[in-house]
Amino acid sequence: MNNQELLDKIAYNVIQGNLNVKYPGHNLRLKGQPGVIELMQKALNQNIDLKEIIVESLAKPMDEVIEKYETDDYLAPHVLISAKCVGVAMDMLAPDLEETGIMQPKFVIAVVKGDCHEIGAKYVAMMLKGVGYKTINLGSNVSANRIAETVKNHKAAYVGLSAFYAPARGEMEHVITKLEAWGIRDEVKVVIGGAATSDQFAEQIGADAYCENALQVPEMLKNLDNWSGFAGAELNKKAA
Ligand code: B12
């Protein structure tokens, strides 16, 4: 298979959600066929340019998947399965990306202290990885101190806070206060979500955005002033 055929094949498998030979995603005709993981390995072995892989085989098909969702051709699980494929592919590229100095924007996500509902944040993390973000999911019941510390240490561009249990949501404000106290509030966008939160609550605590569900993540990111596409489009720009 030549490079172009391989790039196209990875893109097709992202759209079909075919992760690997054992897990065919939503297109059962691909059962037993090599999926994104096997094809990515091939692309790495063939030394295809990293940016070309990202743009042609991951970013463009992921855009197509989101478009299919917007036009009702795909449902939420289809999008999340494709996002999972892209996330795994980006993880496979990570060591080489680091070596060549290509940076993915970093997104720290956590369920705040006092709240154990972690399922929603997991979907959001999957979606974030699917649109090219280096995502650090700290899990549930995480203190404001640990969240702020992670943002600081990783120089994260975004922090996502989740709360489903209403008594815990006040912790979100503590995170923001901590970021302010450490002088890093202006360097990070704070996004909140989960059943205990709302647009109004985001405004009340001084968060930058509220997001209703994982599928709204690309739209939410677009509305924040420093977003312009997959992985903040930094990779697309350099490849153009
Ligand atoms: C599953 C569940 C649990 C499980 C959690 C398992 C786990 N490992 O996560 C268990 C059984 C452990 C549990 C425990 C409790 N639960 Co409970 N639980 C639920 C339930 C049924 C579903 C929540 C869920 O995971 N939904 C699935 C996700 C995918 O839903 P989603 O909203 O679509 O998620 C999207 C958005 O929220 C958004 N999002 C979420 N976070 C973020 C973050 C960012 C940054 C962004 C951008 C977006 C985003 O994106 C998500 C993905 O699309 C809800 C009821 C309900 N129907 O919602 C109650 C519910 C949340 N629980 C509730 C309660 C009261 C409790 C307990 C206190 C019960 C008890 N007495 O012990 C404890 C909590 C203890 C604690 N301190 O946290 C209440 C909360 C009420 C309130 N107003 O506070 C609810 C609403 C049930 C109810 N109607 O009373 N619970």
Coordinates of C-alpha atoms and ligand atoms in Angstrom, one line a residue:
M1 CA 0.0 0.0 0.0
N2 CA 1.5 3.4 -0.9
N3 CA 1.4 6.3 1.5
Q4 CA -1.6 8.0 0.1
E5 CA -3.6 4.8 0.1
L6 CA -2.6 4.2 3.7
L7 CA -3.6 7.7 4.8
D8 CA -7.0 7.3 3.1
K9 CA -7.5 3.9 4.7
I10 CA -6.8 5.3 8.2
A11 CA -9.3 8.2 7.5
Y12 CA -11.9 5.7 6.3
N13 CA -11.5 3.6 9.4
V14 CA -11.7 6.6 11.7
I15 CA -15.0 7.5 10.1
Q16 CA -16.2 3.9 10.5
G17 CA -14.9 3.7 14.1
N18 CA -12.9 0.6 13.4
L19 CA -10.3 0.7 16.2
N20 CA -8.5 -2.5 15.6
V21 CA -8.8 -6.0 14.2
K22 CA -10.7 -7.2 17.3
Y23 CA -13.0 -4.2 17.6
P24 CA -14.8 -3.3 14.4
G25 CA -16.7 -0.2 15.6
H26 CA -20.1 0.3 14.1
N27 CA -19.5 -1.2 10.6
L28 CA -19.6 -4.9 11.1
R29 CA -18.4 -5.5 7.5
L30 CA -15.0 -4.4 8.8
K31 CA -14.9 -7.2 11.4
G32 CA -11.5 -9.0 11.3
Q33 CA -10.0 -6.2 9.1
P34 CA -7.0 -4.2 10.3
G35 CA -8.3 -1.0 12.0
V36 CA -6.8 2.4 13.0
I37 CA -4.3 0.9 15.4
E38 CA -2.8 -1.6 12.9
L39 CA -2.8 1.0 10.1
M40 CA -1.2 3.7 12.2
Q41 CA 1.6 1.3 13.1
K42 CA 2.0 0.7 9.4
A43 CA 2.1 4.5 8.7
L44 CA 4.8 4.9 11.4
N45 CA 6.8 2.0 9.9
Q46 CA 6.6 3.7 6.5
N47 CA 7.8 7.0 8.0
I48 CA 4.9 9.0 6.7
D49 CA 5.2 12.7 7.7
L50 CA 3.5 13.1 11.1
K51 CA 1.6 16.3 10.2
E52 CA 0.3 14.6 7.1
I53 CA -1.0 11.7 9.2
I54 CA -2.7 14.0 11.6
V55 CA -4.3 16.3 9.0
E56 CA -5.3 13.8 6.4
S57 CA -6.1 10.7 8.5
L58 CA -7.3 12.1 11.8
A59 CA -8.4 15.8 11.7
K60 CA -10.2 15.8 8.4
P61 CA -12.2 12.5 9.0
M62 CA -13.0 13.7 12.6
D63 CA -14.4 16.9 11.1
E64 CA -16.5 14.7 8.7
V65 CA -17.7 12.6 11.7
I66 CA -18.9 15.8 13.5
E67 CA -20.6 17.0 10.4
K68 CA -22.4 13.6 10.1
Y69 CA -23.6 14.1 13.7
E70 CA -24.8 17.6 12.9
T71 CA -26.7 16.4 9.9
D72 CA -28.2 13.5 11.9
D73 CA -26.4 10.8 9.9
Y74 CA -24.5 9.8 13.0
L75 CA -25.6 9.4 16.6
A76 CA -23.6 10.3 19.7
P77 CA -22.0 6.8 20.1
H78 CA -20.7 6.9 16.5
V79 CA -18.9 10.2 17.2
L80 CA -17.5 8.9 20.5
I81 CA -16.2 5.7 18.9
S82 CA -14.4 7.8 16.2
A83 CA -13.1 10.1 18.8
K84 CA -11.7 7.1 20.6
C85 CA -9.9 6.0 17.4
V86 CA -8.4 9.4 17.0
G87 CA -7.3 9.6 20.6
V88 CA -5.6 6.3 20.5
A89 CA -3.9 7.3 17.2
M90 CA -2.7 10.6 18.7
D91 CA -1.3 8.6 21.7
M92 CA 0.6 6.4 19.2
L93 CA 2.1 9.6 17.7
A94 CA 2.9 11.3 21.0
P95 CA 6.5 10.2 21.4
D96 CA 7.4 11.2 17.9
L97 CA 5.5 14.5 18.2
E98 CA 7.4 15.4 21.3
E99 CA 10.7 14.6 19.6
T100 CA 9.9 16.9 16.7
G101 CA 8.6 19.7 19.0
I102 CA 5.0 19.6 17.7
M103 CA 2.8 20.6 20.7
Q104 CA -0.7 19.5 21.3
P105 CA -2.7 22.0 23.4
K106 CA -3.2 20.6 26.9
F107 CA -6.6 20.1 28.6
V108 CA -6.8 19.1 32.3
I109 CA -10.2 17.6 33.3
A110 CA -11.4 16.7 36.8
V111 CA -14.6 15.9 38.7
V112 CA -14.4 18.3 41.7
K113 CA -13.9 17.3 45.3
G114 CA -16.9 15.8 47.0
D115 CA -18.3 14.3 43.8
C116 CA -17.8 10.7 42.6
H117 CA -19.8 10.9 39.3
E118 CA -17.0 10.3 36.8
I119 CA -18.8 8.9 33.7
G120 CA -19.7 12.3 32.1
A121 CA -16.1 13.6 32.4
K122 CA -14.8 10.3 30.8
Y123 CA -16.9 10.9 27.7
V124 CA -15.7 14.5 27.6
A125 CA -12.1 13.4 27.9
M126 CA -12.6 10.9 25.0
M127 CA -14.1 13.7 22.8
L128 CA -11.2 16.1 23.7
K129 CA -8.7 13.5 22.7
G130 CA -10.7 13.0 19.5
V131 CA -10.2 16.6 18.5
G132 CA -6.5 16.5 19.1
Y133 CA -6.1 17.7 22.7
K134 CA -3.5 16.3 25.1
T135 CA -6.0 15.4 27.8
I136 CA -5.1 14.8 31.4
N137 CA -8.1 13.2 33.2
L138 CA -7.6 13.4 37.0
G139 CA -10.7 11.4 37.7
S140 CA -13.2 12.1 40.5
N141 CA -13.2 13.7 43.9
V142 CA -10.2 15.9 43.1
S143 CA -9.2 18.8 45.3
A144 CA -8.9 22.4 44.1
N145 CA -5.2 22.3 45.0
R146 CA -4.4 19.2 42.9
I147 CA -6.3 20.6 39.9
A148 CA -4.6 24.0 40.0
E149 CA -1.2 22.3 40.6
T150 CA -1.7 20.1 37.5
V151 CA -2.7 23.1 35.4
K152 CA 0.4 24.9 36.5
N153 CA 2.8 22.0 36.1
H154 CA 1.6 21.1 32.6
K155 CA 1.0 24.7 31.5
A156 CA -2.4 23.6 30.4
A157 CA -4.4 25.9 28.1
Y158 CA -7.8 24.6 29.4
V159 CA -9.2 23.1 32.6
G160 CA -12.5 21.3 32.6
L161 CA -14.4 20.9 35.8
S162 CA -17.3 18.5 36.3
A163 CA -20.0 18.2 39.0
F164 CA -23.2 16.2 39.1
Y165 CA -23.8 16.4 42.8
A166 CA -25.1 19.9 43.7
P167 CA -23.4 20.2 47.1
A168 CA -20.0 19.7 45.4
R169 CA -20.3 22.3 42.7
G170 CA -19.1 25.1 45.1
E171 CA -15.6 23.5 44.7
M172 CA -15.4 24.8 41.2
E173 CA -15.2 28.4 42.6
H174 CA -12.4 27.2 44.9
V175 CA -10.4 26.0 41.8
I176 CA -10.9 29.4 40.2
T177 CA -9.8 31.2 43.4
K178 CA -6.7 29.0 43.6
L179 CA -5.8 29.7 39.9
E180 CA -6.1 33.5 40.7
A181 CA -4.1 33.2 43.8
W182 CA -1.3 31.5 41.9
G183 CA -1.4 34.1 39.2
I184 CA -2.3 31.7 36.4
R185 CA -6.0 32.4 35.9
D186 CA -5.4 34.4 32.8
E187 CA -3.4 31.7 31.2
V188 CA -6.1 29.0 31.3
K189 CA -9.7 28.8 30.1
V190 CA -12.0 27.3 32.7
V191 CA -14.9 25.2 31.3
I192 CA -17.5 23.6 33.5
G193 CA -20.1 20.9 32.9
G194 CA -22.2 18.2 34.6
A195 CA -25.8 18.0 35.7
A196 CA -25.2 20.3 38.7
T197 CA -24.0 23.2 36.6
S198 CA -25.4 25.6 34.0
D199 CA -24.6 28.6 31.9
Q200 CA -25.8 30.8 34.8
F201 CA -23.6 29.0 37.3
A202 CA -20.6 29.4 35.0
E203 CA -21.3 33.1 34.9
Q204 CA -21.8 33.3 38.6
I205 CA -18.4 31.8 39.5
G206 CA -16.5 33.5 36.7
A207 CA -15.8 30.4 34.5
D208 CA -15.2 31.0 30.8
A209 CA -17.8 28.5 29.4
Y210 CA -20.4 25.9 30.3
C211 CA -20.9 22.9 28.1
E212 CA -23.9 20.7 28.1
N213 CA -22.4 17.4 26.8
A214 CA -19.4 15.8 25.1
L215 CA -20.9 16.3 21.6
Q216 CA -21.0 20.1 22.2
V217 CA -17.3 20.2 23.0
P218 CA -16.1 21.2 19.5
E219 CA -18.7 23.9 19.3
M220 CA -17.8 25.2 22.8
L221 CA -14.1 25.2 21.9
K222 CA -14.9 27.2 18.7
N223 CA -16.6 29.8 20.8
L224 CA -13.6 30.3 23.0
D225 CA -11.4 32.9 21.4
N226 CA -8.2 30.8 21.1
W227 CA -9.7 27.8 19.3
S228 CA -9.6 27.3 15.5
G229 CA -10.0 23.6 14.7
F230 CA -8.4 20.2 15.5
A231 CA -5.8 20.6 18.2
G232 CA -6.4 24.4 18.0
A233 CA -5.5 24.0 14.3
E234 CA -1.8 24.6 15.1
L235 CA -0.9 21.3 13.3
N236 CA -3.1 22.1 10.3
K237 CA -1.5 25.5 10.0
K238 CA 2.0 24.1 10.0
A239 CA 1.1 21.4 7.5
A240 CA -0.5 23.9 5.1
Ligands
B12_1 C1 -24.6 6.9 37.8 C2 -25.0 7.8 39.0 C3 -24.3 7.5 40.2 C4 -23.2 6.5 40.3 C5 -21.9 7.2 39.8 C6 -21.0 6.1 39.2 C7 -19.7 6.7 38.6 N1 -18.6 6.0 38.8 O1 -19.7 7.8 38.0 C8 -23.2 6.3 41.9 C9 -24.1 5.1 42.2 C10 -21.9 6.0 42.5 C11 -23.8 7.6 42.4 C12 -23.7 8.0 43.6 C13 -24.4 9.1 44.1 N2 -25.3 9.8 43.5 CO1 -25.7 9.7 41.6 N3 -26.4 9.5 39.9 C14 -26.0 8.8 38.9 C15 -26.9 9.0 37.7 C16 -28.0 7.9 37.6 C17 -26.2 9.2 36.3 C18 -25.1 10.2 36.3 C19 -24.2 9.9 35.1 O2 -23.1 9.3 35.2 N4 -24.8 10.1 33.9 C20 -24.1 9.8 32.6 C21 -23.5 11.0 31.9 C22 -22.9 10.6 30.6 O3 -24.5 12.0 31.8 P1 -24.5 13.4 31.1 O4 -25.2 14.4 31.9 O5 -25.1 13.2 29.7 O6 -23.0 13.8 30.9 C23 -22.7 14.8 30.0 C24 -22.7 16.3 30.6 O7 -23.0 16.3 32.0 C25 -21.4 16.9 30.3 N5 -20.3 17.1 31.3 C26 -20.2 16.5 32.5 N6 -19.1 16.9 33.1 C27 -18.5 17.8 32.2 C28 -17.3 18.5 32.4 C29 -16.9 19.4 31.3 C30 -15.7 20.1 31.4 C31 -17.7 19.5 30.2 C32 -17.3 20.4 29.1 C33 -18.9 18.8 30.1 C34 -19.3 17.9 31.1 O8 -20.8 16.0 29.3 C35 -21.2 14.6 29.7 C36 -21.0 13.7 28.5 O9 -21.8 14.0 27.4 C37 -27.6 10.4 38.1 C38 -29.0 10.6 37.6 C39 -29.1 11.1 36.2 N7 -30.1 10.5 35.6 O10 -28.4 11.9 35.8 C40 -27.5 10.4 39.6 C41 -27.3 11.7 40.4 C42 -26.3 12.6 39.7 N8 -26.8 11.2 41.7 C43 -27.3 11.8 42.7 C44 -26.9 11.6 44.1 C45 -27.7 12.4 45.1 C46 -26.0 10.6 44.4 C47 -25.4 10.3 45.8 C48 -25.3 11.5 46.8 C49 -26.4 9.2 46.4 C50 -26.1 8.9 47.8 N9 -27.0 9.3 48.7 O11 -25.1 8.3 48.1 C51 -24.1 9.7 45.5 C52 -23.0 10.7 45.3 C53 -21.9 10.7 46.2 C54 -20.9 11.8 45.8 N10 -20.4 12.4 46.8 O12 -20.7 12.0 44.7 C55 -28.3 12.9 42.3 C56 -27.7 14.3 42.4 C57 -28.7 15.3 42.8 C58 -28.2 16.6 43.1 N11 -28.9 17.7 42.6 O13 -27.2 16.8 43.7 C59 -28.7 12.4 40.8 C60 -29.1 13.6 39.9 C61 -29.8 11.4 41.0 C62 -31.1 12.1 41.5 N12 -32.0 12.4 40.6 O14 -31.2 12.3 42.7 N13 -24.6 8.1 41.4

